[in-house]
């Protein structure tokens, strides 16, 4: 059975996420159709989802005004994998520390937006990430990245930079402050969708 994936497509690296999802899924011997999510009604069709970076205030407004927010909550409540990056993490958090962001409360973390500086301070760091398929450091690209200040009891920290968590897992949700879709290394997408024991991607045996 082919999988169905969705990428929230208000702004940010939508195509890059779609490509990384295709790469991750094919590394696991499966096929996938990726939909861009611009309206309600698509999320319920999806086995797995990604919400890219961009501007968290804009993405927050969009997912609420289009009726996508409750569908994202239902997806996570059904234990299906959701991968959120950068601004996607801010919107999915439980506290973005910014009144202009209406948090989805899907990752129990408190956020400091732009904690690692402005656009010109973008950087790449070799990151040790728990749960990857091998021990090679992950080339993490940070662009006006948020930091995670506080994590709830259900949250597992997968990686930290400068003493602050930058990759976490909360049940079926994996979140990074950096941008794994911007490198050809799809190990974090694989971790979010296939090596996340807390999430369920339907398997061939379940569907046949
Ligand atoms: N700084 C952005 C925000 O706070 C996030 C940046 C990004 O997604 N690359 O919304």
mmCIF file of C-alpha atoms and ligand atoms in Angstrom:
data_model
loop_
_atom_site.group_PDB
_atom_site.id
_atom_site.type_symbol
_atom_site.label_atom_id
_atom_site.label_comp_id
_atom_site.label_asym_id
_atom_site.label_seq_id
_atom_site.Cartn_x
_atom_site.Cartn_y
_atom_site.Cartn_z
ATOM 1 C CA UNK A 1 0.000 0.000 0.000
ATOM 2 C CA UNK A 2 1.264 3.445 -0.880
ATOM 3 C CA UNK A 3 1.398 5.972 1.959
ATOM 4 C CA UNK A 4 -0.274 9.366 1.847
ATOM 5 C CA UNK A 5 1.658 12.329 3.227
ATOM 6 C CA UNK A 6 0.788 15.994 3.629
ATOM 7 C CA UNK A 7 2.867 19.151 3.970
ATOM 8 C CA UNK A 8 1.216 22.266 5.409
ATOM 9 C CA UNK A 9 1.718 24.654 2.517
ATOM 10 C CA UNK A 10 1.230 28.219 3.624
ATOM 11 C CA UNK A 11 4.915 29.143 3.192
ATOM 12 C CA UNK A 12 8.396 27.799 3.843
ATOM 13 C CA UNK A 13 10.176 24.801 2.403
ATOM 14 C CA UNK A 14 7.145 22.873 1.168
ATOM 15 C CA UNK A 15 8.778 21.258 -1.876
ATOM 16 C CA UNK A 16 11.934 20.492 0.083
ATOM 17 C CA UNK A 17 9.885 18.689 2.749
ATOM 18 C CA UNK A 18 7.987 16.771 0.058
ATOM 19 C CA UNK A 19 11.278 15.645 -1.489
ATOM 20 C CA UNK A 20 12.721 14.652 1.916
ATOM 21 C CA UNK A 21 9.542 12.688 2.702
ATOM 22 C CA UNK A 22 9.798 10.840 -0.635
ATOM 23 C CA UNK A 23 13.438 10.045 0.085
ATOM 24 C CA UNK A 24 12.722 8.840 3.643
ATOM 25 C CA UNK A 25 9.780 6.702 2.554
ATOM 26 C CA UNK A 26 11.647 5.109 -0.330
ATOM 27 C CA UNK A 27 14.580 4.333 2.034
ATOM 28 C CA UNK A 28 12.020 2.197 3.871
ATOM 29 C CA UNK A 29 10.919 0.434 0.699
ATOM 30 C CA UNK A 30 7.553 2.174 0.510
ATOM 31 C CA UNK A 31 5.841 4.532 -1.902
ATOM 32 C CA UNK A 32 4.188 7.803 -1.036
ATOM 33 C CA UNK A 33 1.933 10.437 -2.536
ATOM 34 C CA UNK A 34 2.567 13.883 -1.048
ATOM 35 C CA UNK A 35 -0.234 16.458 -0.880
ATOM 36 C CA UNK A 36 0.203 20.168 -0.218
ATOM 37 C CA UNK A 37 -2.221 21.240 2.489
ATOM 38 C CA UNK A 38 -3.904 24.588 1.836
ATOM 39 C CA UNK A 39 -7.412 23.819 3.017
ATOM 40 C CA UNK A 40 -9.272 21.560 5.406
ATOM 41 C CA UNK A 41 -10.227 18.049 4.317
ATOM 42 C CA UNK A 42 -6.750 16.874 3.239
ATOM 43 C CA UNK A 43 -5.197 16.109 6.635
ATOM 44 C CA UNK A 44 -7.706 13.326 7.444
ATOM 45 C CA UNK A 45 -6.500 11.476 4.309
ATOM 46 C CA UNK A 46 -2.858 11.549 5.437
ATOM 47 C CA UNK A 47 -0.810 8.875 7.182
ATOM 48 C CA UNK A 48 1.980 11.300 8.016
ATOM 49 C CA UNK A 49 2.428 15.065 8.032
ATOM 50 C CA UNK A 50 5.053 17.797 8.066
ATOM 51 C CA UNK A 51 4.657 21.454 9.007
ATOM 52 C CA UNK A 52 7.596 23.529 7.674
ATOM 53 C CA UNK A 53 9.277 26.674 8.941
ATOM 54 C CA UNK A 54 8.511 30.178 7.754
ATOM 55 C CA UNK A 55 6.911 32.827 9.946
ATOM 56 C CA UNK A 56 5.104 31.332 12.906
ATOM 57 C CA UNK A 57 2.602 34.195 13.228
ATOM 58 C CA UNK A 58 1.516 33.688 9.582
ATOM 59 C CA UNK A 59 1.358 29.890 9.794
ATOM 60 C CA UNK A 60 -0.632 30.092 13.028
ATOM 61 C CA UNK A 61 -3.189 32.452 11.465
ATOM 62 C CA UNK A 62 -3.478 30.224 8.384
ATOM 63 C CA UNK A 63 -4.015 26.856 10.118
ATOM 64 C CA UNK A 64 -6.685 28.368 12.358
ATOM 65 C CA UNK A 65 -8.524 30.371 9.682
ATOM 66 C CA UNK A 66 -8.592 27.429 7.235
ATOM 67 C CA UNK A 67 -9.889 24.926 9.790
ATOM 68 C CA UNK A 68 -6.695 22.871 9.579
ATOM 69 C CA UNK A 69 -5.806 23.244 13.283
ATOM 70 C CA UNK A 70 -8.434 20.810 14.642
ATOM 71 C CA UNK A 71 -7.491 18.299 11.928
ATOM 72 C CA UNK A 72 -3.845 18.447 13.018
ATOM 73 C CA UNK A 73 -4.961 17.805 16.607
ATOM 74 C CA UNK A 74 -7.060 14.811 15.492
ATOM 75 C CA UNK A 75 -4.130 13.434 13.476
ATOM 76 C CA UNK A 76 -1.863 13.507 16.544
ATOM 77 C CA UNK A 77 -4.617 12.151 18.809
ATOM 78 C CA UNK A 78 -4.847 9.181 16.393
ATOM 79 C CA UNK A 79 -1.113 8.604 17.026
ATOM 80 C CA UNK A 80 -0.075 9.389 13.461
ATOM 81 C CA UNK A 81 3.349 10.967 12.896
ATOM 82 C CA UNK A 82 3.730 14.731 12.573
ATOM 83 C CA UNK A 83 7.102 16.347 11.938
ATOM 84 C CA UNK A 84 7.406 20.084 12.640
ATOM 85 C CA UNK A 85 10.403 22.288 11.899
ATOM 86 C CA UNK A 86 11.363 25.745 13.141
ATOM 87 C CA UNK A 87 8.258 27.979 12.815
ATOM 88 C CA UNK A 88 6.229 24.744 12.602
ATOM 89 C CA UNK A 89 7.600 23.851 16.041
ATOM 90 C CA UNK A 90 6.639 27.278 17.387
ATOM 91 C CA UNK A 91 3.028 26.854 16.175
ATOM 92 C CA UNK A 92 2.834 23.255 17.446
ATOM 93 C CA UNK A 93 4.232 24.187 20.873
ATOM 94 C CA UNK A 94 2.268 24.666 24.070
ATOM 95 C CA UNK A 95 3.712 28.135 24.716
ATOM 96 C CA UNK A 96 5.327 30.299 22.030
ATOM 97 C CA UNK A 97 5.771 33.296 24.344
ATOM 98 C CA UNK A 98 4.153 35.507 21.720
ATOM 99 C CA UNK A 99 0.518 36.657 21.707
ATOM 100 C CA UNK A 100 0.422 36.615 17.899
ATOM 101 C CA UNK A 101 0.871 32.842 17.846
ATOM 102 C CA UNK A 102 -2.130 30.666 18.746
ATOM 103 C CA UNK A 103 -0.340 27.499 19.808
ATOM 104 C CA UNK A 104 -1.672 24.052 18.874
ATOM 105 C CA UNK A 105 -0.354 22.443 22.074
ATOM 106 C CA UNK A 106 0.895 19.340 20.248
ATOM 107 C CA UNK A 107 4.450 19.488 21.639
ATOM 108 C CA UNK A 108 4.639 20.276 25.339
ATOM 109 C CA UNK A 109 7.462 22.814 25.203
ATOM 110 C CA UNK A 110 7.987 26.499 25.925
ATOM 111 C CA UNK A 111 9.654 28.471 23.148
ATOM 112 C CA UNK A 112 11.892 31.485 22.770
ATOM 113 C CA UNK A 113 11.518 32.715 19.189
ATOM 114 C CA UNK A 114 14.647 33.820 17.290
ATOM 115 C CA UNK A 115 16.827 32.644 20.179
ATOM 116 C CA UNK A 116 19.839 31.973 17.973
ATOM 117 C CA UNK A 117 19.944 35.384 16.284
ATOM 118 C CA UNK A 118 18.648 36.932 13.088
ATOM 119 C CA UNK A 119 18.793 35.848 9.436
ATOM 120 C CA UNK A 120 22.439 36.876 9.061
ATOM 121 C CA UNK A 121 23.316 34.696 12.046
ATOM 122 C CA UNK A 122 22.145 31.533 10.261
ATOM 123 C CA UNK A 123 24.581 28.685 10.772
ATOM 124 C CA UNK A 124 25.140 24.993 10.285
ATOM 125 C CA UNK A 125 26.159 22.772 13.194
ATOM 126 C CA UNK A 126 27.107 19.092 13.419
ATOM 127 C CA UNK A 127 24.559 17.768 15.849
ATOM 128 C CA UNK A 128 24.470 14.536 17.835
ATOM 129 C CA UNK A 129 20.844 13.386 17.582
ATOM 130 C CA UNK A 130 19.456 10.460 19.590
ATOM 131 C CA UNK A 131 17.607 7.800 17.631
ATOM 132 C CA UNK A 132 19.241 8.279 14.212
ATOM 133 C CA UNK A 133 20.011 5.205 12.150
ATOM 134 C CA UNK A 134 23.759 5.719 12.768
ATOM 135 C CA UNK A 135 26.118 7.817 14.929
ATOM 136 C CA UNK A 136 27.151 10.303 12.230
ATOM 137 C CA UNK A 137 26.515 13.902 13.390
ATOM 138 C CA UNK A 138 23.558 15.510 11.625
ATOM 139 C CA UNK A 139 24.306 18.684 9.566
ATOM 140 C CA UNK A 140 21.719 20.969 11.188
ATOM 141 C CA UNK A 141 20.883 24.254 9.454
ATOM 142 C CA UNK A 142 19.598 26.956 11.829
ATOM 143 C CA UNK A 143 17.772 29.979 10.345
ATOM 144 C CA UNK A 144 16.362 32.481 12.868
ATOM 145 C CA UNK A 145 15.756 29.393 14.928
ATOM 146 C CA UNK A 146 13.742 29.155 18.116
ATOM 147 C CA UNK A 147 15.107 27.558 21.271
ATOM 148 C CA UNK A 148 13.189 25.349 23.627
ATOM 149 C CA UNK A 149 13.243 26.682 27.181
ATOM 150 C CA UNK A 150 11.153 24.163 29.052
ATOM 151 C CA UNK A 151 9.932 20.671 28.272
ATOM 152 C CA UNK A 152 6.935 18.813 29.726
ATOM 153 C CA UNK A 153 7.009 15.329 31.213
ATOM 154 C CA UNK A 154 6.033 13.580 27.975
ATOM 155 C CA UNK A 155 8.860 15.193 26.003
ATOM 156 C CA UNK A 156 12.104 13.422 25.153
ATOM 157 C CA UNK A 157 15.041 15.652 24.189
ATOM 158 C CA UNK A 158 16.786 14.196 21.123
ATOM 159 C CA UNK A 159 19.448 16.886 20.594
ATOM 160 C CA UNK A 160 20.715 20.082 22.186
ATOM 161 C CA UNK A 161 22.860 22.944 20.923
ATOM 162 C CA UNK A 162 24.542 25.493 23.153
ATOM 163 C CA UNK A 163 22.986 23.746 26.146
ATOM 164 C CA UNK A 164 19.405 24.161 24.840
ATOM 165 C CA UNK A 165 17.113 21.476 23.380
ATOM 166 C CA UNK A 166 16.729 21.816 19.591
ATOM 167 C CA UNK A 167 15.173 18.447 18.685
ATOM 168 C CA UNK A 168 12.475 16.727 20.727
ATOM 169 C CA UNK A 169 9.868 14.014 20.538
ATOM 170 C CA UNK A 170 6.460 14.201 22.197
ATOM 171 C CA UNK A 171 4.557 10.997 21.393
ATOM 172 C CA UNK A 172 3.872 10.881 17.635
ATOM 173 C CA UNK A 173 5.321 14.376 17.110
ATOM 174 C CA UNK A 174 8.983 15.032 16.318
ATOM 175 C CA UNK A 175 10.098 18.670 16.333
ATOM 176 C CA UNK A 176 13.324 20.400 15.344
ATOM 177 C CA UNK A 177 14.365 24.025 15.719
ATOM 178 C CA UNK A 178 16.533 23.565 12.611
ATOM 179 C CA UNK A 179 15.763 22.623 8.978
ATOM 180 C CA UNK A 180 16.407 18.953 8.031
ATOM 181 C CA UNK A 181 14.601 19.490 4.712
ATOM 182 C CA UNK A 182 17.461 21.739 3.536
ATOM 183 C CA UNK A 183 20.063 18.969 3.456
ATOM 184 C CA UNK A 184 20.046 15.785 1.357
ATOM 185 C CA UNK A 185 20.321 13.824 4.638
ATOM 186 C CA UNK A 186 16.852 12.411 5.330
ATOM 187 C CA UNK A 187 17.707 10.635 8.602
ATOM 188 C CA UNK A 188 15.567 12.947 10.729
ATOM 189 C CA UNK A 189 12.549 12.554 8.444
ATOM 190 C CA UNK A 190 13.076 8.786 8.755
ATOM 191 C CA UNK A 191 13.297 9.111 12.517
ATOM 192 C CA UNK A 192 10.064 11.120 12.614
ATOM 193 C CA UNK A 193 8.110 8.744 10.403
ATOM 194 C CA UNK A 194 9.600 5.283 10.785
ATOM 195 C CA UNK A 195 11.865 5.108 13.822
ATOM 196 C CA UNK A 196 9.430 6.808 16.155
ATOM 197 C CA UNK A 197 8.101 4.038 18.341
ATOM 198 C CA UNK A 198 5.483 6.372 19.766
ATOM 199 C CA UNK A 199 3.853 6.944 16.380
ATOM 200 C CA UNK A 200 2.138 4.555 14.046
ATOM 201 C CA UNK A 201 2.663 4.534 10.295
ATOM 202 C CA UNK A 202 0.397 1.881 8.799
ATOM 203 C CA UNK A 203 2.410 -1.130 7.741
ATOM 204 C CA UNK A 204 1.944 -3.373 4.727
ATOM 205 C CA UNK A 205 0.590 -6.165 6.871
ATOM 206 C CA UNK A 206 -2.025 -3.922 8.479
ATOM 207 C CA UNK A 207 -3.359 -2.836 5.120
ATOM 208 C CA UNK A 208 -3.363 -6.106 3.239
HETATM 209 N N1 LIG B 1 11.909 33.165 13.197
HETATM 210 C C1 LIG B 1 10.765 32.507 12.654
HETATM 211 C C2 LIG B 1 9.570 32.640 13.577
HETATM 212 O O1 LIG B 1 9.716 32.914 14.695
HETATM 213 C C3 LIG B 1 11.066 31.051 12.380
HETATM 214 C C4 LIG B 1 12.168 30.931 11.356
HETATM 215 C C5 LIG B 1 12.116 29.696 10.512
HETATM 216 O O2 LIG B 1 11.119 28.967 10.448
HETATM 217 N N2 LIG B 1 13.192 29.484 9.808
HETATM 218 O O3 LIG B 1 8.466 32.463 13.194
#
